Coordinates of C-alpha atoms in Angstrom, one line a residue:
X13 CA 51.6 -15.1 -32.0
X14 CA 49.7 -13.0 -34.8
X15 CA 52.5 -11.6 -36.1
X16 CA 54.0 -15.3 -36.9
X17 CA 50.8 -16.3 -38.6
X18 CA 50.4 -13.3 -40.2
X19 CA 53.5 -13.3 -41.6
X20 CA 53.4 -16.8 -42.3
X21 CA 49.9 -16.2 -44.3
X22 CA 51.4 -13.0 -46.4
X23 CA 54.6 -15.2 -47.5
X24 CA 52.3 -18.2 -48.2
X25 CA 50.7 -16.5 -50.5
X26 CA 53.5 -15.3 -52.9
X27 CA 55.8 -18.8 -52.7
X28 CA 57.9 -18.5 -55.6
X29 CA 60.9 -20.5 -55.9
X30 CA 64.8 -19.0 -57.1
X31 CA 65.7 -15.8 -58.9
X32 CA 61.9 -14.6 -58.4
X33 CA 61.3 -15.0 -54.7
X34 CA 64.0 -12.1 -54.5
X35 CA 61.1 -9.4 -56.1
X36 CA 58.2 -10.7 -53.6
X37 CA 60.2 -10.4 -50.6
X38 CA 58.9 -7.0 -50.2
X39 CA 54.9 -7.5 -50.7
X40 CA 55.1 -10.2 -48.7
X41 CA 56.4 -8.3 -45.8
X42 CA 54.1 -5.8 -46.2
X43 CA 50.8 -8.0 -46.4
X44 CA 52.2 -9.9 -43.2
X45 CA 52.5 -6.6 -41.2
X46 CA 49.2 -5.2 -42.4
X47 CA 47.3 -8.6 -41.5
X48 CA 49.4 -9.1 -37.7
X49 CA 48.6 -5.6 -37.4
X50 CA 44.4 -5.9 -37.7
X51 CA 45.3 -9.3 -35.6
X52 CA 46.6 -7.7 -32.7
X53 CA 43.8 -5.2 -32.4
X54 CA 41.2 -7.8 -32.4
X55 CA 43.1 -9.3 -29.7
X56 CA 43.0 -6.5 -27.8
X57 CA 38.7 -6.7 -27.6
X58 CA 39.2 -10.6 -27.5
X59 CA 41.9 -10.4 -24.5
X60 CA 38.9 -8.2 -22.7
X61 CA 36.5 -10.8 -23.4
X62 CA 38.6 -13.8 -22.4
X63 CA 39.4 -12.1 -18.9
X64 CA 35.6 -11.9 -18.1
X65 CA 35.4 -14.9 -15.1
X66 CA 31.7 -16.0 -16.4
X67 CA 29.8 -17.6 -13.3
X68 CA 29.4 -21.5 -14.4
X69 CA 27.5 -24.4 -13.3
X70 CA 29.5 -25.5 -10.2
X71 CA 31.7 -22.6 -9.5
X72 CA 30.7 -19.0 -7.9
X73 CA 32.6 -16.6 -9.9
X74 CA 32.1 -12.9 -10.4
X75 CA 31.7 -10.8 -13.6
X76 CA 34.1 -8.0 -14.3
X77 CA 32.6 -4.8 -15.2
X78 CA 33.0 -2.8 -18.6
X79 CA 33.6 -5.6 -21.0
X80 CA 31.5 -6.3 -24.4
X81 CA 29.9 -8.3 -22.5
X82 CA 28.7 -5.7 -20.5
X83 CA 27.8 -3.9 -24.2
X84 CA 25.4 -6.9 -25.0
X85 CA 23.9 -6.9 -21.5
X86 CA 23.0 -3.8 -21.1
X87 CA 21.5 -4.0 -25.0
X88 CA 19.4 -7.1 -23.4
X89 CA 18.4 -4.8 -20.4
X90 CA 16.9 -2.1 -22.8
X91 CA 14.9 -4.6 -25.0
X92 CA 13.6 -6.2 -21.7
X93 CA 12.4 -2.6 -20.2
X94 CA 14.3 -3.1 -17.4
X95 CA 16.6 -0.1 -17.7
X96 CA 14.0 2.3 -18.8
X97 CA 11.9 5.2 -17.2
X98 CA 8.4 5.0 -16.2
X99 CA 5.9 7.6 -15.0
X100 CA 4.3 7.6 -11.1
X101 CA 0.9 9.4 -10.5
X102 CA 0.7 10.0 -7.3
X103 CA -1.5 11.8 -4.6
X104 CA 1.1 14.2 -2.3
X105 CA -2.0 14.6 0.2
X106 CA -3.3 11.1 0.0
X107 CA 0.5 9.5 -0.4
X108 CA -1.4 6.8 -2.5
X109 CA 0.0 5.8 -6.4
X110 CA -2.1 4.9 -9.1
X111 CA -2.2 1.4 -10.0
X112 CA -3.4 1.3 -13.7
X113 CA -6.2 1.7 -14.7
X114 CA -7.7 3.2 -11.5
X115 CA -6.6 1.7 -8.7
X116 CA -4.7 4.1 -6.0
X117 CA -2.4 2.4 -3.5
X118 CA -1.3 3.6 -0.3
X119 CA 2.4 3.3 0.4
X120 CA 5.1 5.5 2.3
X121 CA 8.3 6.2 0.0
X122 CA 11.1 3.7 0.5
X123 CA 8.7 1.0 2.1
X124 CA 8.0 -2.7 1.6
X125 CA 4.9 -1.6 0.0
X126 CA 6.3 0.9 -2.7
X127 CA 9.3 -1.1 -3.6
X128 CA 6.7 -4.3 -4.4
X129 CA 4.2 -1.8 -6.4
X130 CA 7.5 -0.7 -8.6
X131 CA 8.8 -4.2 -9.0
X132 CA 5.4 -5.1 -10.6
X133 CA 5.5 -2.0 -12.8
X134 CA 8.6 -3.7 -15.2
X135 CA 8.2 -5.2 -18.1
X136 CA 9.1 -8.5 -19.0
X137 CA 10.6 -9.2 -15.8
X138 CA 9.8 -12.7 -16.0
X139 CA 12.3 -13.4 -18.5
X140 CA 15.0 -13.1 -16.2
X141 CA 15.7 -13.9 -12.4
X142 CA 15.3 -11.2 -10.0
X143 CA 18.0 -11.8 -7.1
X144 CA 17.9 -8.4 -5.2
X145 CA 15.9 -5.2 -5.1
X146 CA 16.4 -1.8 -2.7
X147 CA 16.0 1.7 -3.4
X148 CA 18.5 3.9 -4.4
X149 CA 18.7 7.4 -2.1
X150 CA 17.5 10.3 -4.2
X151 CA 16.4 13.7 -3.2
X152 CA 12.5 13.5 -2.0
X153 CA 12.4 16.9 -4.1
X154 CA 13.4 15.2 -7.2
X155 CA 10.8 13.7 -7.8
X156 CA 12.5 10.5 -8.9
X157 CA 12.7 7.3 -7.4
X158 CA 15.4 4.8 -7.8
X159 CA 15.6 1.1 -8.0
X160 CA 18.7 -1.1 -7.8
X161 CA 17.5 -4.6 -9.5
X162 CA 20.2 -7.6 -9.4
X163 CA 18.9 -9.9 -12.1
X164 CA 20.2 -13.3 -13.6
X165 CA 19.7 -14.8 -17.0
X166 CA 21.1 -18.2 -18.7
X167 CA 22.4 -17.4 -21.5
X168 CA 24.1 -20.9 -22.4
X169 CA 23.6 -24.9 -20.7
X170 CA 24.3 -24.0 -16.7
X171 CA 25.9 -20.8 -17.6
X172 CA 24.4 -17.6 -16.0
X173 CA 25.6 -13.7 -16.0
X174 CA 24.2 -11.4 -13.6
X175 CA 24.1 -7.8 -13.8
X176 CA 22.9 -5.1 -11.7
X177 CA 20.4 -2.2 -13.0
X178 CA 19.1 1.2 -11.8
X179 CA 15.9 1.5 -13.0
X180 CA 14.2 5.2 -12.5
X181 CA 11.0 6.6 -11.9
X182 CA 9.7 10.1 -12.6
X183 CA 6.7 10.8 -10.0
X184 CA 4.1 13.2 -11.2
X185 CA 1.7 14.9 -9.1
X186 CA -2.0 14.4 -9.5
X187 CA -5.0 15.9 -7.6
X188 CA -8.0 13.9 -6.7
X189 CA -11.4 15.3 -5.9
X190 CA -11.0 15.3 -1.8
X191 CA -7.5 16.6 -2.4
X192 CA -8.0 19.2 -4.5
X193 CA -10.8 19.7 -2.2
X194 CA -8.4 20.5 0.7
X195 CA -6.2 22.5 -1.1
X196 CA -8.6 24.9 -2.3
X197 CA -10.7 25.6 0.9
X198 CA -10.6 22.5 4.1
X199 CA -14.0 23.8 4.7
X200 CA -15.1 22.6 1.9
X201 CA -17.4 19.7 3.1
X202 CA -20.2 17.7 1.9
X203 CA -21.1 15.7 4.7
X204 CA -20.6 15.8 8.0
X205 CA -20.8 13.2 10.8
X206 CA -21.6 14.1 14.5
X207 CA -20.6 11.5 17.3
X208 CA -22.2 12.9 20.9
X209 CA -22.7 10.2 23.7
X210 CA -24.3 12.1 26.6
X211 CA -23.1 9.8 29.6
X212 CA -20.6 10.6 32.5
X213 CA -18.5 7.9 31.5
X214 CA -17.7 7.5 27.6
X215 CA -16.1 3.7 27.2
X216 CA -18.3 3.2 24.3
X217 CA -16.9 6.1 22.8
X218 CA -13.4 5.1 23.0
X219 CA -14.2 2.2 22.0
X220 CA -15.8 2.9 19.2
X221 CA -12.7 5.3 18.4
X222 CA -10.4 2.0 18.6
X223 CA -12.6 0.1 15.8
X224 CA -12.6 2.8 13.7
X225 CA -8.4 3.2 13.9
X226 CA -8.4 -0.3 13.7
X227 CA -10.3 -0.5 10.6
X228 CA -9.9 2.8 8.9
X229 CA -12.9 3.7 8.4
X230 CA -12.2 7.3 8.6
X231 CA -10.1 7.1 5.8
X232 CA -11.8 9.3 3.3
X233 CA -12.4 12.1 5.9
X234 CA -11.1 15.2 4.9
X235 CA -11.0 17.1 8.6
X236 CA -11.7 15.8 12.2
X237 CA -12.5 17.9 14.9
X238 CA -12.9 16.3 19.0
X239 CA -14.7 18.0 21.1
X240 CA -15.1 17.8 24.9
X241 CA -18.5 15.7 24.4
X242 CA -18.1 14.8 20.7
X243 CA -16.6 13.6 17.8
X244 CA -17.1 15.5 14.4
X245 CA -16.2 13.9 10.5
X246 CA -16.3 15.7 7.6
X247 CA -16.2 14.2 4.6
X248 CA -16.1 15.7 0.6
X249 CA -18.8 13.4 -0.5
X250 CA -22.3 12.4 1.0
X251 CA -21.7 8.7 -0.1
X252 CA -18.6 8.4 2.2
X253 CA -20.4 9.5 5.1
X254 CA -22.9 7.1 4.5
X255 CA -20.8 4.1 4.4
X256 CA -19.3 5.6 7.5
X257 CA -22.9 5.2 9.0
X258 CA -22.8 2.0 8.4
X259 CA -19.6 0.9 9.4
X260 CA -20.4 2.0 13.1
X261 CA -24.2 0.5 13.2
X262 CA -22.3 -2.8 12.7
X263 CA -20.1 -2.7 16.0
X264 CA -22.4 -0.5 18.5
X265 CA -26.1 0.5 18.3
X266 CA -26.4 3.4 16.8
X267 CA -29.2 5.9 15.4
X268 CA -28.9 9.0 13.5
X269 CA -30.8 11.5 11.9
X270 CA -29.7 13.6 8.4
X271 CA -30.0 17.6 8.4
X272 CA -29.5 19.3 5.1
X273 CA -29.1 22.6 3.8
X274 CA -29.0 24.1 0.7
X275 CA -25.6 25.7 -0.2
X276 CA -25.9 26.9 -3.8
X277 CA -29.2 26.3 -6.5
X278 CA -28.4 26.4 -10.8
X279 CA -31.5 28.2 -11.8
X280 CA -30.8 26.7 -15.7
X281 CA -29.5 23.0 -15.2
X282 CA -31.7 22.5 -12.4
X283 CA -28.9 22.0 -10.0
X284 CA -29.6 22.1 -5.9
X285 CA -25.9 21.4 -3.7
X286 CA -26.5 20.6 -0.4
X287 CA -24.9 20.2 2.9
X288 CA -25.4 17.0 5.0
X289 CA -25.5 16.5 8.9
X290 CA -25.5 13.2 10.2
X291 CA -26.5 13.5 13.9
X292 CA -25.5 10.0 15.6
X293 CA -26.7 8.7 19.2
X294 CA -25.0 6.0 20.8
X295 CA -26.3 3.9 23.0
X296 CA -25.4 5.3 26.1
X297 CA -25.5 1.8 28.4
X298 CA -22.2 0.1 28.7
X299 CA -21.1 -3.2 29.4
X300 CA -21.0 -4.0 33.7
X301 CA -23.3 -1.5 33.6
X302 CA -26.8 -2.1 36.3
X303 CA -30.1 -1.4 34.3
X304 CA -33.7 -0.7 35.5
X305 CA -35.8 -2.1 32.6
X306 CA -39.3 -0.3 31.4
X307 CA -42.3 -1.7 32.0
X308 CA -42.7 -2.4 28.6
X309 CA -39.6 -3.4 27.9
X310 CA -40.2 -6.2 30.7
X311 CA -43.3 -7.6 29.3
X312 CA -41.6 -7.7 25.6
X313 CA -38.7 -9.6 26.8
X314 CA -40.5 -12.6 28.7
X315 CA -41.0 -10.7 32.2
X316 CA -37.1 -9.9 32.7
X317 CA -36.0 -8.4 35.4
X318 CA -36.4 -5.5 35.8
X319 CA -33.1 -5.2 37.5
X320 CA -30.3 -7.2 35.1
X321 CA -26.7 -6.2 34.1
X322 CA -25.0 -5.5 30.7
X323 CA -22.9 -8.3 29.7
X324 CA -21.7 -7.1 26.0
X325 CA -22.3 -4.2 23.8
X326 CA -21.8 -4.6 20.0
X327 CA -23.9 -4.6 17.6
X328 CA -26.7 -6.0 19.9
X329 CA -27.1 -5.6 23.7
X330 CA -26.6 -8.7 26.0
X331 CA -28.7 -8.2 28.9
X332 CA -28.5 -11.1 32.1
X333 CA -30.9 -11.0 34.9
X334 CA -28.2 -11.6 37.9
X335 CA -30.8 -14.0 39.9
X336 CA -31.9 -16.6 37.0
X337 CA -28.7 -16.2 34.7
X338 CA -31.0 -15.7 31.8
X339 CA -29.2 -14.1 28.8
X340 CA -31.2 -11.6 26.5
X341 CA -30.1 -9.8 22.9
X342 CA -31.4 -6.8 22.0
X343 CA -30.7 -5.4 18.3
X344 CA -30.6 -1.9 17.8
X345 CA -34.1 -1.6 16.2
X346 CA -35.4 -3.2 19.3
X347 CA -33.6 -0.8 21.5
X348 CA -34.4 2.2 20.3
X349 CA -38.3 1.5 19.8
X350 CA -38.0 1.5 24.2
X351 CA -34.6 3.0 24.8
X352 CA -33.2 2.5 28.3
X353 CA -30.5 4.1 30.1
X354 CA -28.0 2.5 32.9
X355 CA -29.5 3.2 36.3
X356 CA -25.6 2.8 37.8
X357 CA -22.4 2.8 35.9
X358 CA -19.4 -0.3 36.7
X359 CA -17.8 2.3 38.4
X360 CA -20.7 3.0 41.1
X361 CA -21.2 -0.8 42.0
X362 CA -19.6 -2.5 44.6
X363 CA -18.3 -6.1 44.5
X364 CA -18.4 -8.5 47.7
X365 CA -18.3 -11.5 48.7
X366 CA -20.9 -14.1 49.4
X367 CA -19.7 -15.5 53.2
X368 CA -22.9 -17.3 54.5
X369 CA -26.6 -17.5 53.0
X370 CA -29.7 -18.5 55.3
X371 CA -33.0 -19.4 54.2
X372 CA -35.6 -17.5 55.9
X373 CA -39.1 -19.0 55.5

C-alpha cells in the first residue's frame, strides 16, 4: 500500500506530457522508492502500535508488552516516582522503620504492616489507580526490598492502560540509643525495675505479667531476667522505667521505692551518672482471698468486718463483708498507710452448701 502511494506521489510530482515524460521516468522512480521505502518503516513502529489491544470502556482486554506504548508508560512511571529508589532506615534490633521525620514503626519484613508503610512512601501515587500491591522475593541479605505495584491511569474518555511496576528499596541500617546500647555492652542499664510478690501463691503476679504482654509495656526494656520469686526490667533510660511505674500502679496496687548509685562523676562539666533501682511491692492479697482486717483498718472503714473476702483486685481493692454484703474500695494510698495481708488463700477455703438453718434464741 505505501509503495502505490509512494509511487503515485514521486510520479505526481514530475507529470509531463509527450516527448518529455520519457527523461523523468527515471527521477520519478527513484523519489517513489525512496519515499515507499521511509513509509514502510514507519509502518513497521505503526503495525506495533496498532496490535496493542487497549482495555476500553466496555470491553476487558489486555495490554501487550514491549510496544511504544510501553516507551511512554514507563516515561509516565519515572515522572510520577513510581519506578524509582528510595532509602529505608531501619533498626535491625528494634525491627522498627523510620517514618519521616521521627517517627519509628514497628513492622516484620513482608507483612501487612511494611507493605502499607512502603505504599505510603511513593510519590504522587494519587495520580493514578493502585489495583494490586505484594512484595517481590529478595535476599533478606540484600538489603533491598521489592514492591510489585499494578496501577491504572485514563489516558483518553473511558480509555485506561495498566501497567505493572517494581519499585525498590534500599534499607540502611541505623543505631538508636538502646540499640546501640546493647550492642556495645547488654549490661549497660540505667534503670532497673524489681517485681518480688512474697506470697505462696503468685496470681497477681501473672496477672500482672498478662497486662503487661497485653499492652507492651515492656517495650523499651533492653534485658529481662525471671527469677524464682521475681521479675527484673532493665531499661537504658531512667524515664522509661518511670513510665513503666506507672503503667502497673494503674492495674494493681503497687509501691516502690528508688535506690541509686553513682556510676561515673565529670569533675569539669559537673556531670554525676547514676544507676536506678526501683524496688516494687505488690499487694500481696488476691481476689477469693479471706482477710482479717486491723483494728484500725475496721474503725476507718465504718466498723467492717473484720472478717470479709476479696472480691476484685485492680487498681483498688474490693473488700465484701460475707454477712451484710457490704462492698468497700480501697485505693492504693489507703492500703498501704494500714497494709493487710490474706489470712487464707482461695485455695485453703472450703465451699459447702447451706442444707437447713435454725434460729437459736
Amino acid at each position: 500500500m505505501w509503495y502505490c502511494i509512494g509511487a503515485d506521489i514521486g510520479s505526481g510530482i514530475f507529470v509531463l506530457t509527450g516527448q518529455e515524460a520519457k527523461g523523468t521516468v527515471g527521477p520519478a522512480m527513484v523519489l517513489s522508492y525512496a519515499i515507499s521505502g521511509v513509509s514502510a518503516m514507519l509502518s513497521v513502529f505503526c503495525y506495533t502500535e496498532f496490535t496493542v489491544e487497549i482495555p476500553t470502556a466496555g470491553k476487558m482486554l489486555h495490554c501487550h508488552h514491549h510496544t511504544p506504548a510501553d516507551m511512554w508508560q514507563y516515561l509516565d512511571a519515572f515522572l510520577l516516582g513510581l519506578a524509582e529508589k528510595s532509602h529505608h532506615y531501619v533498626l535491625p534490633e528494634c525491627k522498627k522503620f523510620l517514618q519521616p521525620p521521627r517517627t519509628w514503626i514497628r513492622a516484620e519484613l513482608e507483612s501487612k504492616e511494611l507493605l502499607t508503610f512502603c505504599i505510603k512512601r511513593l510519590k504522587n501515587l494519587s495520580k493514578v489507580r493502585l489495583v494490586n500491591a505484594e512484595f517481590v522475593w529478595t535476599e533478606p541479605h540484600s538489603k533491598r526490598i521489592k514492591v510489585k505495584l499494578n496501577v491504572q491511569k485514563e489516558v483518553l474518555n473511558g480509555v485506561k492502560l495498566e501497567q505493572a511496576y517494581i519499585t525498590e528499596y534500599v534499607v540502611t541500617d541505623h543505631m538508636c540509643e538502646s540499640c546501640s546500647r546493647v550492642q556495645a555492652n547488654p549490661d549497660q542499664w540505667v534503670a532497673a525495675v524489681q517485681l518480688p510478690q512474697h506470697v505462696s501463691h503468685r496470681r497477681l503476679l501473672f496477672y500482672l505479667e498478662q497486662l503487661i504482654l497485653k499492652h507492651d509495656a515492656a517495650v523499651r526494656a533492653i534485658k529481662i531476667n525471671q527469677m524464682d520469686e521475681d521479675i527484673d526490667f532493665f531499661f537504658s533510660s531512667r524515664s522509661h522505667a518511670l513510665k513503666f511505674l506507672e503503667f502497673m500502679g494503674k492495674v494493681v496496687p503497687i509501691k516502690s521505692r528508688n535506690d541509686k548509685q553513682l556510676v561515673s562523676h565529670d569533675t569539669k562539666s559537673n556531670d554525676y551518672n547514676y544507676k536506678h533501682t526501683f524496688s516494687v511491692e505488690i499487694c500481696p492479697v488476691c481476689r477469693e482471698d479471706l482477710v482479717c482486717l486491723p483494728p484500725k483498718v475496721v474503725v476507718g472503714l465504718g466498723n467492717l468486718g473484720p472478717l470479709v473476702l476479696c472480691a476484685k483486685v485492680t487498681n483498688n481493692i474490693v473488700l465484701v463483708d460475707p454477712f451484710t454484703l457490704r462492698h468497700v474500695f480501697l485505693d492504693a494510698d489507703q492500703y498501704w498507710r494500714l497494709p493487710f495481708r490474706s489470712l487464707l488463700s482461695y485455695k485453703q477455703l472450703v465451699e459447702y452448701i447451706v442444707l437447713d438453718v435454725e434460729s437459736v434464741s
